[in-house]
PDB file of C-alpha atoms in Angstrom:
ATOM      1  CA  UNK N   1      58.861 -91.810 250.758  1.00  0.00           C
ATOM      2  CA  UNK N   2      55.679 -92.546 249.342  1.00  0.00           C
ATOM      3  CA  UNK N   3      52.497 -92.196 250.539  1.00  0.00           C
ATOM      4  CA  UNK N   4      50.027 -95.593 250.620  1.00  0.00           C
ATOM      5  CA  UNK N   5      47.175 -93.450 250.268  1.00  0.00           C
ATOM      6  CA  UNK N   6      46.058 -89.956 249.645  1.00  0.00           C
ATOM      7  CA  UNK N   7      42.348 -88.581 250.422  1.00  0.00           C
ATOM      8  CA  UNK N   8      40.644 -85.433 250.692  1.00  0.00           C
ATOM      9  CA  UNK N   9      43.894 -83.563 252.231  1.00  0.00           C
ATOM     10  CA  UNK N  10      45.162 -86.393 254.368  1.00  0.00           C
ATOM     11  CA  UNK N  11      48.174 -88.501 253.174  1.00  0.00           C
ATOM     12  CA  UNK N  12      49.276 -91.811 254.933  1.00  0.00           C
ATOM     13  CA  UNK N  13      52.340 -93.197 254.936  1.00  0.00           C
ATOM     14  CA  UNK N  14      53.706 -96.830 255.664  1.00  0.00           C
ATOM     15  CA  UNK N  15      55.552 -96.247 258.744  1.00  0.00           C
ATOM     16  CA  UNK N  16      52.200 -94.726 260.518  1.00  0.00           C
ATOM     17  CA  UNK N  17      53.073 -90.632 259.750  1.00  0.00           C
ATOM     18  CA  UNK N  18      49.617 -88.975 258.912  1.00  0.00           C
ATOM     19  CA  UNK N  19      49.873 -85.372 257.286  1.00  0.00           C
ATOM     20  CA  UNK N  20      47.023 -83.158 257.076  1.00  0.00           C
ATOM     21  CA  UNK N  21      47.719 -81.259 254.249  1.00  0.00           C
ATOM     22  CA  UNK N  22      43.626 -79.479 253.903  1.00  0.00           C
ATOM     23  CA  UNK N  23      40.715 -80.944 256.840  1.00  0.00           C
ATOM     24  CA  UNK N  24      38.526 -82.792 254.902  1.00  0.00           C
ATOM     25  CA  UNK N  25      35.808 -81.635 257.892  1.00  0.00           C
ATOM     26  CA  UNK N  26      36.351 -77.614 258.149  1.00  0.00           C
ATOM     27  CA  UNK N  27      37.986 -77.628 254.292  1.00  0.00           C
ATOM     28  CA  UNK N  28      40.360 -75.145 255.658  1.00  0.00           C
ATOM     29  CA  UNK N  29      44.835 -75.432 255.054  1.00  0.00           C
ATOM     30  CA  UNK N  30      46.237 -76.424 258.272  1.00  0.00           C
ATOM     31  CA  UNK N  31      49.816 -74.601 258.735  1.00  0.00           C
ATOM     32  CA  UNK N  32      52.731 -76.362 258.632  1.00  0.00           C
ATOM     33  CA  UNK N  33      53.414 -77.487 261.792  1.00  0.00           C
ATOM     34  CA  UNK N  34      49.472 -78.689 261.887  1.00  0.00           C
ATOM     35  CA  UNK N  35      50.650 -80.832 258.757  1.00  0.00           C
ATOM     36  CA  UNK N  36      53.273 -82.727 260.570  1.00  0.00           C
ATOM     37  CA  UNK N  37      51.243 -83.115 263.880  1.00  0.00           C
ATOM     38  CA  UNK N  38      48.426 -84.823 261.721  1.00  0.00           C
ATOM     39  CA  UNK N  39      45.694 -82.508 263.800  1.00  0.00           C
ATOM     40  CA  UNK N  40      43.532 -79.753 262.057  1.00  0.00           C
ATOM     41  CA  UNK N  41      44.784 -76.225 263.919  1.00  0.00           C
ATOM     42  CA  UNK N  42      41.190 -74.959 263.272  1.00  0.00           C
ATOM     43  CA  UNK N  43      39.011 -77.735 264.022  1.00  0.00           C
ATOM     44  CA  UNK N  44      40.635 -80.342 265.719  1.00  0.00           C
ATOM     45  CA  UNK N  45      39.976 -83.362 263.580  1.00  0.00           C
ATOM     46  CA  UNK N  46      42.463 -86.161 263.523  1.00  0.00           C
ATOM     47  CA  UNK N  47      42.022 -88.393 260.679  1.00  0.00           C
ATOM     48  CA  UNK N  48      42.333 -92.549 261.524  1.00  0.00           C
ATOM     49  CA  UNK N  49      45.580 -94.234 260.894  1.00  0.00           C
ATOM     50  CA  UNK N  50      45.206 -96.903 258.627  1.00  0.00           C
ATOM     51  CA  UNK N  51      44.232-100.394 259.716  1.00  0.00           C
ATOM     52  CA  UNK N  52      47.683-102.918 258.786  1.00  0.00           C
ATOM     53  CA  UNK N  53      46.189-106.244 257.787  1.00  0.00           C
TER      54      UNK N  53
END
């Protein structure tokens, strides 16, 4: 699957699934399971899904 958009780190996806690849607020790489969750595991940040218009 593609992604619909890719910033800073953060990739969305169509179906809603957010990975956190690098927090675009601490600039640190989350760990893999941090990735899936869509949570930074240093920071906390949670990018917002993407508004479906």
């Amino acid at each position: 699957m593609k992604p619909i958009k890719r910033s800073n780190g953060v990739e969305w996806y169509a179906d809603g699934t957010i990975l956190l690849f690098r927090c675009p607020e601490c600039k640190r790489e989350n760990y893999a399971p941090a990735v899936a969750d869509g949570v930074c595991c240093w920071c906390g940040y949670k990018p917002k899904p993407i508004k479906k218009q």
